Coordinates of C-alpha atoms and ligand atoms in Angstrom, one line a residue:
M1225 CA 91.0 68.4 15.4
A1226 CA 87.1 68.0 16.5
F1227 CA 86.6 68.7 20.3
A1228 CA 87.5 65.3 21.9
K1229 CA 85.7 65.9 25.5
A1230 CA 82.4 64.7 26.2
S1231 CA 79.8 67.1 25.8
V1232 CA 76.8 68.3 28.3
R1233 CA 74.6 67.0 25.3
D1234 CA 75.4 63.4 26.1
A1235 CA 75.3 63.8 29.8
Q1236 CA 72.3 61.7 31.7
V1237 CA 70.9 64.5 33.8
K1238 CA 67.1 63.9 34.3
G1239 CA 66.4 64.3 38.0
R1240 CA 69.9 64.6 38.8
R1241 CA 71.5 67.6 40.6
V1242 CA 74.3 69.2 38.0
L1243 CA 77.1 71.4 39.5
V1244 CA 78.0 74.0 36.6
R1245 CA 81.2 76.0 36.8
V1246 CA 80.3 79.2 35.0
D1247 CA 82.3 82.2 34.1
F1248 CA 80.4 85.1 35.7
N1249 CA 83.0 87.5 36.3
V1250 CA 81.3 90.4 34.9
P1251 CA 82.1 94.3 35.9
L1252 CA 79.8 95.9 38.4
A1253 CA 78.4 99.4 38.8
D1254 CA 76.7 100.8 41.6
G1255 CA 75.6 97.2 43.0
E1256 CA 74.4 96.2 39.3
V1257 CA 75.8 94.1 36.7
A1258 CA 77.2 96.8 34.2
D1259 CA 77.8 94.1 31.2
D1260 CA 76.1 90.9 30.8
T1261 CA 77.8 89.2 28.0
R1262 CA 79.3 86.5 30.0
I1263 CA 75.9 85.9 31.8
R1264 CA 74.3 85.6 28.5
A1265 CA 77.1 83.4 27.0
A1266 CA 76.4 80.9 29.5
L1267 CA 72.5 80.6 29.0
P1268 CA 72.6 77.8 26.5
T1269 CA 74.1 75.4 28.7
I1270 CA 71.9 76.4 31.7
E1271 CA 68.5 76.0 29.4
L1272 CA 69.4 72.9 27.9
L1273 CA 70.0 71.4 31.3
R1274 CA 66.9 73.0 32.8
E1275 CA 64.8 71.7 29.8
R1276 CA 66.4 68.1 30.5
G1277 CA 65.1 68.1 34.0
A1278 CA 68.2 68.7 35.8
A1279 CA 68.5 70.8 39.1
L1280 CA 71.2 73.4 38.8
I1281 CA 73.8 74.2 41.1
L1282 CA 76.1 77.0 39.6
A1283 CA 79.8 77.8 40.6
A1284 CA 81.5 81.1 39.5
H1285 CA 84.2 83.7 41.0
L1286 CA 83.8 87.5 40.7
G1287 CA 87.2 89.3 41.1
R1288 CA 90.1 88.4 43.1
P1289 CA 88.9 88.1 47.0
K1290 CA 92.0 86.3 47.9
G1291 CA 90.0 83.3 49.9
E1292 CA 88.2 86.3 52.2
R1293 CA 84.7 87.2 52.4
D1294 CA 84.1 90.5 50.8
P1295 CA 80.8 91.8 50.4
A1296 CA 81.5 94.1 47.6
L1297 CA 82.3 91.2 45.4
S1298 CA 79.2 89.1 46.2
L1299 CA 77.6 87.5 43.5
A1300 CA 74.3 88.9 44.4
P1301 CA 73.9 91.3 41.6
V1302 CA 74.6 88.1 39.3
A1303 CA 71.8 86.0 40.8
K1304 CA 69.4 89.0 39.9
R1305 CA 70.4 89.5 36.3
L1306 CA 70.5 85.8 35.7
G1307 CA 67.1 85.3 37.1
E1308 CA 65.8 88.4 35.0
L1309 CA 67.3 86.7 32.1
L1310 CA 66.1 83.0 32.5
G1311 CA 62.5 84.4 33.7
T1312 CA 62.7 82.5 36.8
E1313 CA 64.1 82.8 40.5
V1314 CA 67.9 82.0 41.1
K1315 CA 68.6 81.9 44.8
L1316 CA 71.9 82.7 46.0
A1317 CA 73.5 80.3 48.5
P1318 CA 75.1 82.5 51.4
G1319 CA 78.2 80.7 50.9
V1320 CA 79.9 77.7 49.3
I1321 CA 80.3 75.6 52.4
E1322 CA 78.5 77.4 55.2
G1323 CA 75.0 77.8 55.7
D1324 CA 73.5 74.4 55.0
V1325 CA 74.3 74.5 51.4
D1326 CA 74.3 70.8 51.6
L1327 CA 70.6 70.8 52.6
T1328 CA 69.7 73.6 50.1
C1329 CA 71.2 71.6 47.3
G1330 CA 69.5 68.3 48.3
A1331 CA 66.0 69.9 48.5
L1332 CA 66.6 71.3 44.6
G1333 CA 64.0 70.0 42.0
P1334 CA 64.2 69.7 38.2
G1335 CA 64.7 73.1 36.7
D1336 CA 65.6 74.8 39.9
V1337 CA 68.7 76.9 39.8
L1338 CA 71.0 77.9 42.9
L1339 CA 74.1 79.8 42.5
L1340 CA 76.7 79.5 45.2
E1341 CA 78.2 82.6 46.7
N1342 CA 81.7 83.9 45.3
I1343 CA 83.7 80.5 44.9
R1344 CA 86.8 82.6 45.5
F1345 CA 85.8 83.5 49.2
E1346 CA 87.1 79.8 49.9
A1347 CA 90.7 80.0 50.0
G1348 CA 91.0 76.4 48.7
E1349 CA 89.7 77.5 45.3
T1350 CA 92.6 78.9 43.7
K1351 CA 94.8 76.3 45.5
N1352 CA 92.8 73.3 44.1
D1353 CA 92.4 71.9 47.5
P1354 CA 91.1 68.4 47.4
K1355 CA 88.8 69.0 50.5
L1356 CA 87.3 71.9 48.9
A1357 CA 87.0 70.0 45.3
E1358 CA 85.5 67.0 47.4
H1359 CA 82.7 69.2 49.1
L1360 CA 81.7 70.4 45.8
A1361 CA 81.2 67.2 44.2
Q1362 CA 79.2 65.9 47.3
L1363 CA 76.5 68.6 46.2
A1364 CA 76.0 66.9 42.8
D1365 CA 75.8 64.2 40.8
V1366 CA 77.4 65.5 37.3
Y1367 CA 80.0 68.5 36.7
V1368 CA 79.7 70.5 33.6
N1369 CA 82.5 73.3 33.0
D1370 CA 81.2 75.9 30.9
A1371 CA 83.7 78.6 32.6
F1372 CA 86.1 78.8 29.4
G1373 CA 87.7 82.3 30.9
A1374 CA 88.5 80.3 33.7
A1375 CA 89.6 77.1 32.1
H1376 CA 93.5 78.0 32.1
R1377 CA 93.4 77.9 35.9
A1378 CA 93.7 74.6 37.9
H1379 CA 91.3 75.6 40.7
A1380 CA 88.9 73.5 42.8
S1381 CA 85.9 74.3 40.9
T1382 CA 87.5 74.3 37.3
A1383 CA 89.7 71.4 37.4
G1384 CA 89.9 69.4 40.9
V1385 CA 86.1 68.6 41.5
A1386 CA 86.3 66.7 38.0
D1387 CA 88.4 64.0 39.8
Y1388 CA 85.1 63.1 42.0
L1389 CA 82.3 63.4 39.6
P1390 CA 81.6 62.6 35.4
A1391 CA 82.9 65.8 34.1
Y1392 CA 81.4 67.2 30.8
A1393 CA 82.2 70.4 28.6
G1394 CA 79.2 73.0 28.7
L1395 CA 78.3 74.3 25.2
L1396 CA 80.4 77.7 25.2
L1397 CA 83.5 76.0 26.6
E1398 CA 82.9 73.3 23.8
R1399 CA 82.6 76.3 21.1
E1400 CA 85.4 78.4 22.2
V1401 CA 87.6 75.6 22.2
S1402 CA 86.3 74.6 18.4
E1403 CA 86.5 78.2 17.1
L1404 CA 89.9 79.0 18.4
N1405 CA 91.4 75.7 17.6
A1406 CA 90.0 76.1 13.9
V1407 CA 92.1 79.5 13.7
V1408 CA 95.5 77.8 14.2
E1409 CA 95.1 74.4 12.9
S1410 CA 92.9 74.9 9.6
P1411 CA 92.6 78.7 8.7
E1412 CA 91.3 79.9 5.4
R1413 CA 94.6 81.8 4.4
P1414 CA 96.0 84.2 4.6
L1415 CA 96.0 84.0 8.5
V1416 CA 96.5 87.7 9.6
V1417 CA 96.7 87.9 13.4
V1418 CA 96.3 91.5 15.0
L1419 CA 98.0 91.9 18.2
G1420 CA 98.0 94.7 20.6
G1421 CA 97.1 96.2 23.9
A1422 CA 98.7 96.7 27.2
K1423 CA 99.5 93.2 28.9
V1424 CA 102.4 92.9 26.7
S1425 CA 104.5 90.1 28.7
D1426 CA 101.3 87.8 28.9
K1427 CA 101.1 88.0 24.9
V1428 CA 104.6 88.1 23.7
G1429 CA 104.8 84.3 24.4
V1430 CA 101.9 83.9 21.8
I1431 CA 104.0 85.6 18.9
D1432 CA 106.3 82.5 18.6
R1433 CA 103.5 80.2 17.8
F1434 CA 101.8 82.7 15.5
L1435 CA 105.4 83.2 13.4
E1436 CA 104.7 79.4 12.6
V1437 CA 101.0 79.2 12.0
A1438 CA 100.1 82.7 10.7
D1439 CA 101.0 84.4 7.2
R1440 CA 101.1 88.2 9.0
V1441 CA 101.4 89.3 12.3
L1442 CA 100.5 93.1 13.0
I1443 CA 101.8 94.5 16.0
G1444 CA 100.1 97.6 17.7
G1445 CA 99.4 99.1 21.1
A1446 CA 102.0 99.3 23.7
M1447 CA 103.4 96.0 22.3
C1448 CA 105.3 97.6 19.3
F1449 CA 107.3 99.7 22.1
G1450 CA 109.1 96.2 23.2
F1451 CA 109.9 95.7 19.5
F1452 CA 111.2 99.5 18.9
K1453 CA 113.3 99.3 21.8
A1454 CA 114.8 96.1 20.9
Q1455 CA 115.8 97.8 17.6
G1456 CA 117.4 100.6 19.6
I1457 CA 114.8 103.2 18.8
E1458 CA 114.0 105.9 21.2
T1459 CA 110.5 104.8 22.8
G1460 CA 110.3 108.1 25.4
N1461 CA 107.9 107.7 28.1
S1462 CA 106.0 105.1 26.3
L1463 CA 104.9 101.5 28.0
V1464 CA 107.9 99.6 27.5
E1465 CA 107.8 95.6 28.1
G1466 CA 109.0 92.4 26.9
V1467 CA 112.0 93.9 25.0
E1468 CA 113.9 90.7 25.1
L1469 CA 111.1 88.5 24.0
A1470 CA 110.4 91.2 21.5
G1471 CA 114.2 90.8 20.2
E1472 CA 113.8 87.1 20.0
A1473 CA 110.5 87.4 18.0
L1474 CA 112.4 89.7 15.3
A1475 CA 115.0 87.5 15.0
R1476 CA 112.7 84.7 14.3
A1477 CA 110.6 86.5 12.1
E1478 CA 113.5 86.9 9.9
Q1479 CA 113.8 83.2 9.4
S1480 CA 110.1 82.5 9.0
D1481 CA 108.0 82.9 6.3
C1482 CA 105.7 85.1 8.4
E1483 CA 105.4 88.6 7.8
L1484 CA 106.0 90.5 11.2
M1485 CA 104.4 94.1 10.6
L1486 CA 105.3 96.9 13.0
P1487 CA 103.7 100.7 13.0
V1488 CA 105.4 102.9 10.6
D1489 CA 103.6 106.3 12.3
L1490 CA 102.4 107.1 15.6
V1491 CA 100.1 109.3 17.5
L1492 CA 101.9 110.7 20.8
G1493 CA 100.6 112.4 23.8
R1494 CA 102.3 114.1 27.0
E1495 CA 100.6 111.8 29.4
F1496 CA 97.7 109.1 29.5
S1497 CA 95.0 111.3 29.6
A1498 CA 92.2 112.3 27.0
D1499 CA 93.0 116.0 27.3
T1500 CA 96.8 115.8 27.4
E1501 CA 98.8 117.6 24.3
R1502 CA 98.5 115.4 21.4
R1503 CA 100.7 115.2 18.3
D1504 CA 100.8 113.1 15.1
S1505 CA 104.3 111.6 14.5
D1506 CA 105.3 110.5 10.9
G1507 CA 108.0 107.9 12.2
V1508 CA 108.1 105.7 15.1
E1509 CA 110.7 107.8 17.2
V1510 CA 109.1 108.9 20.5
P1511 CA 111.0 112.2 21.6
E1512 CA 111.8 112.7 25.7
G1513 CA 108.7 113.8 27.3
W1514 CA 106.1 112.1 25.0
M1515 CA 104.5 108.6 25.0
G1516 CA 103.2 106.5 22.2
L1517 CA 99.3 106.2 22.4
D1518 CA 98.1 105.1 19.4
I1519 CA 99.1 103.8 15.9
G1520 CA 99.3 106.4 13.2
P1521 CA 96.8 106.8 10.3
R1522 CA 99.6 105.3 7.9
S1523 CA 99.9 102.3 10.0
A1524 CA 96.2 101.8 10.5
A1525 CA 95.5 102.1 6.8
A1526 CA 98.2 99.4 6.1
Y1527 CA 97.0 97.0 9.1
A1528 CA 93.3 97.7 7.7
E1529 CA 94.3 96.7 4.5
A1530 CA 96.1 93.2 5.3
V1531 CA 92.9 92.5 7.4
L1532 CA 90.2 93.3 4.6
G1533 CA 92.7 90.8 2.3
A1534 CA 92.7 88.1 5.0
G1535 CA 90.8 84.7 5.0
T1536 CA 90.9 84.5 8.6
V1537 CA 91.7 87.0 11.3
L1538 CA 92.5 86.8 14.8
W1539 CA 92.5 90.0 16.7
N1540 CA 93.6 90.4 20.3
G1541 CA 94.5 93.7 21.9
P1542 CA 93.7 97.2 21.0
M1543 CA 95.9 99.3 18.9
G1544 CA 96.0 102.2 21.3
A1545 CA 94.4 103.6 24.2
F1546 CA 90.8 103.6 22.6
E1547 CA 89.2 104.5 25.7
M1548 CA 90.3 108.2 25.1
E1549 CA 88.8 109.4 21.7
P1550 CA 92.0 111.1 20.9
F1551 CA 93.7 107.8 20.8
A1552 CA 90.8 105.6 19.4
G1553 CA 91.8 106.1 15.5
G1554 CA 94.1 102.9 15.0
T1555 CA 91.8 100.7 16.8
R1556 CA 88.4 102.0 15.3
A1557 CA 90.3 101.6 11.9
V1558 CA 91.1 98.1 12.8
A1559 CA 87.8 97.2 14.4
E1560 CA 86.0 98.6 11.2
A1561 CA 88.3 96.6 8.8
V1562 CA 87.8 93.5 11.1
A1563 CA 84.0 94.2 10.9
K1564 CA 84.0 94.7 6.9
S1565 CA 86.5 91.6 6.0
P1566 CA 84.9 88.7 4.0
A1567 CA 87.2 86.7 6.1
T1568 CA 86.3 84.5 9.2
T1569 CA 87.1 86.6 11.8
V1570 CA 87.8 85.7 15.8
V1571 CA 87.8 88.7 18.3
G1572 CA 89.5 88.0 21.8
G1573 CA 90.6 89.8 25.2
G1574 CA 88.2 92.0 27.3
D1575 CA 89.3 95.5 26.1
S1576 CA 89.6 94.3 22.3
V1577 CA 85.7 93.2 22.8
A1578 CA 85.0 96.3 24.8
A1579 CA 86.5 98.5 22.0
L1580 CA 83.9 96.5 19.6
N1581 CA 81.2 97.1 21.6
Q1582 CA 82.1 100.8 21.8
F1583 CA 82.0 101.2 18.0
G1584 CA 78.8 99.1 17.9
L1585 CA 80.7 96.5 15.8
D1586 CA 80.2 93.1 17.9
D1587 CA 77.6 91.7 15.6
E1588 CA 79.8 91.9 12.8
V1589 CA 82.3 89.5 14.2
D1590 CA 82.2 85.9 13.5
W1591 CA 83.3 84.8 17.2
V1592 CA 83.8 86.9 20.0
S1593 CA 85.8 85.1 22.9
T1594 CA 84.8 85.4 26.4
G1595 CA 88.0 84.2 27.7
G1596 CA 91.4 86.8 27.2
G1597 CA 94.1 84.8 29.0
A1598 CA 92.5 81.4 28.6
S1599 CA 92.1 82.1 24.7
L1600 CA 95.7 82.9 24.4
E1601 CA 97.1 80.0 26.3
L1602 CA 95.0 77.8 23.9
L1603 CA 96.2 79.4 20.7
E1604 CA 99.7 79.0 22.3
G1605 CA 99.4 75.5 22.2
K1606 CA 99.0 74.9 25.9
K1607 CA 96.9 72.6 27.5
L1608 CA 94.0 74.1 29.8
P1609 CA 93.5 72.3 32.8
G1610 CA 90.0 72.9 32.9
V1611 CA 89.4 71.1 29.7
E1612 CA 92.2 68.2 30.1
A1613 CA 90.1 67.3 33.6
L1614 CA 86.9 66.5 31.3
L1615 CA 86.0 63.1 30.3
D1616 CA 87.3 62.1 26.7
A1617 CA 84.5 61.6 24.4
E1618 CA 85.3 58.0 23.8
E1619 CA 85.3 57.0 27.6
E1620 CA 81.7 59.0 27.7
T1621 CA 80.5 56.7 25.1
A1622 CA 82.3 53.6 26.7
N1623 CA 80.2 54.4 29.9
A1624 CA 76.9 55.0 28.3
Ligands
LIG2696 P1 92.7 93.0 25.9 O1 91.9 93.1 27.4 O2 92.1 93.1 24.8 O3 93.5 91.6 26.0 P2 94.9 94.3 27.3 O4 94.1 94.3 28.4 O5 96.3 93.7 26.8 O6 93.9 93.9 26.0 O7 95.2 96.1 26.8 C1 94.1 96.8 27.0 C2 94.7 98.2 27.4 O8 95.6 98.5 26.4 C3 93.8 99.5 26.9 O9 93.3 100.0 28.2 C4 94.5 100.3 26.3 O10 94.3 101.8 27.0 C5 95.9 100.3 26.5 N1 96.6 100.3 25.4 C6 96.8 100.3 24.1 N2 97.8 101.0 23.7 C7 98.3 101.3 24.6 C8 99.7 102.4 24.6 N3 100.2 102.6 23.3 N4 100.2 102.9 25.8 C9 99.7 102.4 27.0 N5 98.2 101.9 26.9 C10 97.8 101.2 25.9
LIG2697 MG1 92.2 93.8 29.3

């Protein structure tokens, strides 16, 4: 299915003020942006709008300030980095409402870029308060949503504001939705899905969908322990979550044509630390006093083979505690197979992407998603409020 929402490419923006919701939720270190991937991902939309003579008002969140000002979560470092990338000054408004923001916005000229301070300093943002949405709308003439990573939230700046302004999809959001939809709607087969990581409860739900659409689902990371526990296998001190859902998925897999693969060996540690006692375990039982921290070499080889033989690969979640070198082997093997595979490869999830970067393989993947939670909800078949709120492509044509 083609992307059915109106694109920023078709918006009339010359001489107008455009409010752009972007995903600048980046890691900071010592008051500087530590990884600017998400900022760079928003540049095509920002540059397109500037070239077309729009004045830009950017809205973004950073962290979870819970509706209160927190100087540690100011977007000042982001404004600085964005300015460097664009080669132009990016002003930071002192707030979203306070500090004569409306006057500042009114004075913007074509090509100017103003970044509003952290939108989550406003309590109305996550409550999708119509008053905040209306205030945001009054600052601009057109709204563009390019914040794919926040599109699964119905917040004032991601969804509510679209009630008051003509609303268009940004280039990144459009590409994310198209790439991810293609994986589940028209994949080159076999479709191999690799799932891992620690946010198990968020992810077991998506397994059901994959058992329907994929040819193989490979489970690693802490996620496998829910499955082992459901099978009555000892899991020791491993991180165990989602046992019930995992049990249901096992039963469903029996009935489906999709092959659900679980590890056959593990790497164990005494505790979650790099210098803990480490031990290979040929088998998946975890004795008392140990925890499973990586898939073992036989599992890694089997997963790599499945990935190399795939037509399409979707990878979300590391195979082990890859941040610690003794437990990085399984994730590295899968990452290398994803990089080498002739398949169309799509990777989502902040830590999976960090693993790819750590191994220097991020350029070898066809699509690296900027949205972890949003990508999973989309793949699951859920509607994303930030996408639903936009004009339909046909409506747009009718208006033009
Ligand atoms: P992503 O961000 O890619 O979606 P998650 O956030 O779900 O992935 O999980 C990433 C984290 O999972 C990493 O910090 C990693 O250390 C942890 N992890 C992976 N395997 C295990 C395991 N067996 N036990 C504990 N933590 C694990
Ligand atoms: Mg994560």
